[in-house]
Coordinates of C-alpha atoms in Angstrom, one line a residue:
M1 CA 28.6 11.5 -6.6
T2 CA 30.3 9.4 -8.4
F3 CA 32.4 6.0 -6.8
T4 CA 35.0 4.1 -7.4
E5 CA 34.6 1.1 -8.2
P6 CA 33.3 -1.4 -5.7
T7 CA 35.3 -5.3 -5.1
M8 CA 34.1 -8.1 -5.7
L9 CA 33.9 -9.0 -2.2
E10 CA 31.0 -5.7 -2.4
T11 CA 29.2 -7.1 -5.5
I12 CA 28.7 -10.0 -4.0
F13 CA 27.7 -8.6 -0.3
A14 CA 24.9 -5.6 -1.6
L15 CA 22.9 -9.2 -3.5
L16 CA 23.1 -11.0 -0.5
C17 CA 21.4 -8.6 1.0
I18 CA 19.4 -7.8 -1.7
I19 CA 18.6 -11.4 -2.1
V20 CA 18.1 -11.3 1.3
V21 CA 15.4 -8.8 2.1
T22 CA 13.6 -9.8 -1.7
L23 CA 13.1 -13.1 -0.5
I24 CA 10.9 -12.2 3.2
G25 CA 9.4 -9.9 0.8
F26 CA 8.5 -13.2 -0.8
L27 CA 6.9 -14.8 1.8
A28 CA 5.5 -12.0 4.1
N29 CA 3.4 -10.6 0.1
G30 CA 3.2 -14.3 -0.3
L31 CA 1.5 -15.7 2.8
S32 CA -0.8 -12.4 2.6
L33 CA -1.1 -14.0 -1.2
Q34 CA -2.1 -17.2 -0.2
I35 CA -4.5 -16.2 2.3
T36 CA -6.5 -14.2 0.7
I37 CA -7.4 -15.7 -2.7
T38 CA -8.0 -18.8 -1.4
N39 CA -10.3 -18.5 1.9
S40 CA -13.8 -17.5 0.5
Q41 CA -14.3 -15.2 3.0
F42 CA -11.9 -12.6 0.6
Q43 CA -13.6 -13.3 -2.6
N44 CA -15.3 -10.0 -1.5
A45 CA -13.6 -5.7 -3.3
Y46 CA -11.7 -5.7 0.0
G47 CA -10.4 -9.5 -1.3
T48 CA -10.0 -8.3 -5.1
L49 CA -7.9 -4.6 -3.3
R50 CA -5.9 -6.0 -0.8
T51 CA -4.6 -9.2 -4.2
A52 CA -3.4 -6.0 -5.6
V53 CA -1.2 -4.6 -3.1
L54 CA 0.2 -7.6 -3.1
L55 CA 0.4 -8.4 -6.4
C56 CA 2.2 -4.7 -7.1
N57 CA 4.7 -5.5 -4.2
T58 CA 5.7 -8.8 -5.8
Q59 CA 6.4 -6.5 -9.1
T60 CA 8.6 -3.7 -7.3
I61 CA 10.4 -6.3 -5.3
S62 CA 11.1 -9.2 -8.1
V63 CA 12.0 -6.2 -10.4
M64 CA 15.0 -4.8 -8.0
L65 CA 15.9 -8.3 -7.4
I66 CA 16.6 -9.9 -11.1
W67 CA 17.9 -6.4 -12.4
G68 CA 19.3 -5.5 -9.7
A69 CA 21.2 -8.9 -10.0
I70 CA 21.7 -8.5 -13.7
V71 CA 23.7 -5.3 -13.1
L72 CA 26.1 -6.1 -10.8
I73 CA 27.1 -9.6 -12.2
T74 CA 27.6 -8.9 -15.9
N75 CA 28.9 -6.2 -14.3
S76 CA 28.1 -4.1 -17.4
R77 CA 28.1 0.1 -17.0
K78 CA 25.9 -0.1 -20.4
L79 CA 22.9 -1.6 -18.2
S80 CA 23.2 1.6 -15.8
S81 CA 23.9 4.1 -18.1
S82 CA 20.2 6.5 -18.4
E83 CA 22.6 6.3 -22.2
Y84 CA 21.0 2.8 -23.4
F85 CA 17.3 2.5 -23.6
V86 CA 16.8 -0.9 -22.0
A87 CA 18.9 0.1 -18.8
L88 CA 15.4 2.5 -17.5
I89 CA 13.3 0.1 -18.6
P90 CA 13.5 -1.3 -15.6
G91 CA 12.6 1.5 -12.9
C92 CA 9.3 2.5 -15.0
L93 CA 8.0 -0.4 -14.3
A94 CA 9.7 -0.8 -9.9
N95 CA 8.2 2.8 -9.6
V96 CA 5.1 1.8 -11.9
S97 CA 4.1 -1.0 -9.4
F98 CA 5.5 1.4 -6.3
Y99 CA 2.5 4.3 -7.3
G100 CA -0.6 1.2 -8.1
S101 CA 0.5 -0.2 -4.7
I102 CA 0.4 2.9 -2.8
L103 CA -2.4 4.9 -4.8
M104 CA -4.2 0.9 -4.0
N105 CA -4.3 1.4 -0.1
L106 CA -5.7 4.4 -0.5
L107 CA -9.1 2.5 -2.4
I108 CA -8.7 0.4 0.2
A109 CA -10.0 2.3 3.8
L110 CA -11.9 4.4 1.8
N111 CA -13.5 1.2 0.6
R112 CA -13.3 0.8 5.0
Y113 CA -14.6 3.8 5.1
C114 CA -17.7 2.6 3.4
A115 CA -18.5 -0.2 4.9
F116 CA -19.3 1.5 8.2
A117 CA -20.5 4.7 6.6
F118 CA -22.8 3.3 3.9
P119 CA -23.1 -0.7 5.2
I120 CA -26.2 -0.9 3.7
K121 CA -25.8 0.5 -0.3
Y122 CA -21.8 -1.2 0.5
H123 CA -21.9 -3.6 -1.7
G124 CA -24.1 -1.4 -4.4
F125 CA -20.5 0.7 -4.2
W126 CA -18.5 -2.2 -4.2
T127 CA -18.5 -4.7 -5.9
V128 CA -15.9 -7.4 -7.5
K129 CA -15.7 -6.6 -10.5
K130 CA -16.8 -2.8 -9.9
A131 CA -12.4 -2.6 -7.2
R132 CA -11.5 -5.5 -10.2
T133 CA -11.7 -2.6 -12.9
V134 CA -10.7 0.7 -10.6
G135 CA -7.3 -1.4 -9.7
I136 CA -6.6 -2.3 -13.3
I137 CA -7.0 1.7 -13.9
V138 CA -4.8 2.6 -11.0
Y139 CA -1.8 0.5 -11.5
F140 CA -1.6 1.8 -16.0
L141 CA -2.2 5.2 -14.4
G142 CA 1.8 4.7 -12.6
F143 CA 3.4 4.6 -16.3
L144 CA 2.5 7.7 -17.0
P145 CA 5.1 10.1 -15.3
C146 CA 7.8 7.7 -16.5
F147 CA 6.8 8.5 -20.3
P148 CA 7.8 11.9 -20.0
S149 CA 11.1 10.4 -18.4
I150 CA 12.3 7.1 -20.6
F151 CA 11.4 8.8 -24.5
G152 CA 11.6 12.4 -23.3
K153 CA 15.4 12.1 -25.0
H154 CA 13.8 11.3 -28.3
L155 CA 11.6 13.5 -28.1
V156 CA 13.6 16.0 -26.9
S157 CA 16.8 16.3 -29.1
C158 CA 17.4 19.4 -29.8
S159 CA 17.5 19.7 -34.0
S160 CA 17.1 22.0 -36.7
E161 CA 13.9 19.8 -37.1
V162 CA 13.0 20.4 -33.7
N163 CA 15.2 23.4 -32.4
Y164 CA 11.9 25.4 -32.1
L165 CA 11.5 23.0 -28.6
C166 CA 14.8 23.8 -27.9
N167 CA 13.7 28.0 -27.4
V168 CA 11.1 27.0 -24.6
L169 CA 11.6 23.3 -22.3
P170 CA 13.9 24.2 -19.4
K171 CA 17.6 23.6 -19.3
S172 CA 17.2 19.9 -17.9
M173 CA 14.6 19.0 -21.3
R174 CA 17.5 19.8 -23.5
Q175 CA 20.6 17.8 -22.2
N176 CA 19.3 14.9 -24.5
K177 CA 19.1 13.0 -20.8
P178 CA 16.7 10.9 -19.2
C179 CA 16.0 11.6 -15.3
T180 CA 13.4 8.1 -14.6
L181 CA 15.7 5.6 -12.0
I182 CA 18.4 3.9 -13.3
F183 CA 19.8 1.4 -10.6
N184 CA 23.5 1.3 -9.4
A185 CA 24.3 4.6 -11.7
E186 CA 26.2 5.4 -9.7
L187 CA 28.9 2.9 -8.8
D188 CA 26.5 2.4 -5.3
F189 CA 23.9 -0.1 -5.5
R190 CA 21.6 2.6 -4.8
W191 CA 18.1 3.1 -6.8
S192 CA 18.7 6.3 -8.4
Y193 CA 16.6 9.6 -9.9
S194 CA 19.2 11.2 -13.0
D195 CA 21.3 14.6 -11.8
T196 CA 19.3 17.2 -14.2
N197 CA 16.2 19.4 -12.6
C198 CA 14.2 16.7 -13.9
G199 CA 15.1 14.0 -11.9
Y200 CA 14.7 16.4 -9.1
I201 CA 11.1 17.3 -10.4
N202 CA 10.8 13.2 -10.0
S203 CA 11.9 12.7 -6.7
M204 CA 10.2 16.1 -5.2
F205 CA 6.7 14.2 -7.3
D206 CA 7.4 10.5 -5.5
T207 CA 7.8 11.8 -1.8
T208 CA 5.2 14.9 -2.0
L209 CA 2.4 11.5 -4.2
T210 CA 3.8 9.0 -1.4
S211 CA 3.2 11.6 2.2
S212 CA -0.7 13.6 0.1
M213 CA -2.4 9.5 -0.7
L214 CA -0.9 7.4 2.7
I215 CA -2.6 10.9 5.0
I216 CA -4.9 10.9 3.2
A217 CA -5.5 7.3 3.5
G218 CA -4.4 7.7 7.5
C219 CA -7.0 9.9 8.6
I220 CA -9.9 8.4 6.3
D221 CA -9.0 5.5 8.9
F222 CA -9.1 7.2 11.6
I223 CA -13.0 8.9 10.6
T224 CA -13.8 5.0 10.8
L225 CA -12.1 4.1 13.6
L226 CA -14.4 7.1 15.1
K227 CA -17.1 5.4 14.0
I228 CA -16.4 2.2 15.3
R229 CA -16.5 3.5 19.1
N230 CA -19.6 6.0 17.8
Y231 CA -21.2 2.4 17.5
N232 CA -20.1 1.0 20.5
K233 CA -21.4 4.0 22.5
V234 CA -24.6 3.8 20.8
T235 CA -24.8 0.3 21.5
T236 CA -24.4 0.6 25.3
L237 CA -26.5 3.3 25.2
S238 CA -29.5 1.2 23.4
S239 CA -28.8 -1.7 25.6
K240 CA -28.7 0.8 29.2
K241 CA -31.8 2.2 27.7
M242 CA -33.9 -1.2 26.2
N243 CA -31.8 -2.7 29.9
K244 CA -34.0 -0.4 32.4
S245 CA -37.3 -0.4 30.2
M246 CA -37.9 -3.8 31.3
A247 CA -36.8 -4.0 34.0
N248 CA -38.7 -1.6 35.3
S249 CA -41.9 -3.8 33.8
T250 CA -43.3 -6.9 36.3
N251 CA -45.0 -8.6 33.6
H252 CA -41.9 -9.4 32.1
K253 CA -39.2 -11.2 33.6
Q254 CA -38.5 -14.3 30.8
E255 CA -38.1 -11.0 28.5
M256 CA -35.6 -9.3 30.6
V257 CA -33.5 -12.3 31.6
F258 CA -33.1 -13.7 28.2
F259 CA -32.6 -9.6 26.8
K260 CA -29.9 -9.2 29.4
Q261 CA -28.1 -12.4 28.6
A262 CA -28.4 -11.4 24.9
S263 CA -26.7 -7.6 25.4
T264 CA -24.5 -8.8 27.9
D265 CA -23.8 -11.4 25.6
T266 CA -23.3 -9.0 22.8
L267 CA -21.6 -6.1 24.2
E268 CA -18.5 -8.8 24.7
L269 CA -17.9 -9.1 21.8
L270 CA -18.4 -5.5 20.4
D271 CA -15.2 -5.7 22.7
E272 CA -13.8 -7.9 21.9
V273 CA -13.7 -6.7 18.1
L274 CA -13.2 -3.0 18.5
C275 CA -10.1 -4.3 19.6
N276 CA -9.7 -6.2 16.6
L277 CA -10.0 -3.4 14.4
K278 CA -7.5 -0.6 16.8
F279 CA -5.6 -3.0 15.5
V280 CA -5.9 -3.6 12.1
H281 CA -6.0 0.0 11.9
F282 CA -2.5 0.5 13.7
Q283 CA -1.3 -2.1 11.6
S284 CA -2.7 0.2 8.2
C285 CA -1.4 3.2 9.8
I286 CA 2.8 1.8 10.8
G287 CA 2.6 0.4 6.8
G288 CA 1.7 3.8 6.0
F289 CA 4.0 5.0 8.3
T290 CA 6.9 2.5 6.7
M291 CA 6.2 4.0 3.7
I292 CA 6.5 7.5 3.9
V293 CA 9.7 7.4 5.3
S294 CA 11.1 5.4 3.2
S295 CA 10.0 7.7 0.0
L296 CA 11.5 10.7 1.7
V297 CA 14.6 8.9 2.6
F298 CA 14.9 8.3 -0.8
N299 CA 14.7 11.5 -2.2
I300 CA 16.1 13.2 0.5
G301 CA 19.4 11.0 2.3
P302 CA 21.4 11.9 -0.6
H303 CA 21.5 14.9 -0.5
F304 CA 23.4 14.4 2.7
L305 CA 25.5 10.8 2.8
T306 CA 28.1 10.7 1.2
N307 CA 28.3 6.9 2.5
K308 CA 27.9 4.3 -0.5
W309 CA 27.1 1.6 1.7
A310 CA 24.5 4.1 3.8
L311 CA 23.0 5.3 0.7
F312 CA 22.7 1.9 -0.9
A313 CA 20.5 1.0 3.0
V314 CA 18.4 4.3 2.8
T315 CA 17.3 3.3 -1.1
T316 CA 17.8 0.3 -2.1
I317 CA 17.1 -2.3 1.2
G318 CA 15.2 0.9 2.4
W319 CA 12.5 0.7 -0.7
E320 CA 12.6 -3.3 0.0
M321 CA 11.8 -2.9 3.2
A322 CA 8.5 -1.0 3.3
H323 CA 7.5 -3.7 0.9
V324 CA 7.9 -6.1 2.8
S325 CA 6.2 -4.3 5.7
D326 CA 3.4 -3.3 3.1
G327 CA 2.2 -7.3 2.8
D328 CA 4.0 -8.5 6.4
N329 CA 0.8 -5.9 8.3
G330 CA -1.4 -8.1 4.5
A331 CA -0.1 -10.9 6.6
K332 CA -1.4 -9.8 10.0
N333 CA -4.7 -8.6 9.1
A334 CA -5.9 -11.8 7.0
S335 CA -5.1 -13.8 10.0
L336 CA -6.9 -11.8 12.2
V337 CA -9.8 -11.9 9.4
Q338 CA -9.4 -16.3 9.1
F339 CA -9.4 -16.8 12.7
S340 CA -12.5 -15.2 14.0
P341 CA -14.9 -14.6 11.2
K342 CA -18.3 -15.9 13.9
M343 CA -17.2 -13.1 16.5
I344 CA -16.3 -10.5 13.6
S345 CA -19.2 -11.2 12.6
S346 CA -21.6 -12.4 15.2
A347 CA -20.9 -8.7 17.0
L348 CA -21.1 -5.9 14.1
S349 CA -23.9 -7.2 12.6
E350 CA -25.4 -5.5 16.0
A351 CA -24.3 -3.2 15.5
I352 CA -25.3 -1.4 11.9
G353 CA -28.2 -3.4 12.3
S354 CA -28.8 -6.7 11.1
Q355 CA -32.3 -6.9 11.5
M356 CA -31.9 -4.7 8.2
L357 CA -29.3 -7.2 6.1
T358 CA -29.3 -10.5 4.9
N359 CA -26.1 -12.8 6.1
A360 CA -24.5 -12.7 3.0
Q361 CA -24.4 -9.1 3.3
R362 CA -23.6 -9.0 6.3
N363 CA -20.4 -12.6 6.5
G364 CA -19.0 -8.8 3.3
V365 CA -19.2 -6.5 5.2
I366 CA -16.5 -7.1 8.1
H367 CA -15.1 -8.9 6.0
D368 CA -14.0 -5.4 3.4
I369 CA -14.2 -3.8 6.9
L370 CA -11.4 -5.6 7.4

């Protein structure tokens, strides 16, 4: 569907909406990024991965703001045409960072799991160097879906020289029309794929990748939460057994009093830690759910909605809000670690075996869990 040429007032309103949401996104992601970069507690694998996610979020909303403003201010139809190569690049860059943030959120969930499942070997699995390398690889993997979409026009031209390709490729690839994201192609202020089979495949790939990766991340977080609960139960049972054993001894009254006090303090700390970690995992689930819903309405909404502003809300604004939410959750989680590191470190070091870990290792595991 193609709408009528928007009025100046409509264009200004759409641009203001994009600017406001983007500024909120810069604030949320910037606050989280500032905490992650400047706080020494994040100089680890988790901090590296989280920084990469925030940079991806910032890249996506920056591209959407800059290119959206250029297209709307110049009112150039050429900049919204799939026939113009430059118009294809912003959609690719926005998608690359979107895929990067999705995959790195999966890596963060895996990072949390390893911190609890393998606390002693954790630092061998997750070093800053390895996390940085994986983050770079994951980012550049996001370009792979873009290349066929951008260069398909030039690679699949049905000229006499390559006529044999036209016999084996689907019709959508013979239409000489790239199918990457284009902004305002149908005068509705939204990002959309080309109305071809290739564009349909790309939109389904978006939805499938986002949903599957974040569902897997959610499952890993759930398993991690079960391990947290298990550590709490094991510590509680051990405390009761030891307390009972010492109570039966008449020669160790001093040790019994000391142990009771220590175990009580530890259990209180563990309860508080568990509550905080529940909050962290809840925030992660909210962020993942927001991303999934955003992807679903972005790709499925245009098949059911006909109102221009409804389409604008569920695509352009919805996509930006997903990255805003992700940055906001990161800021809350980072603040939790920043203001209660001693409590978390003390409690969990008892749960995961403080005798076997150095202070540096213990602190690294605790902060990477979050």
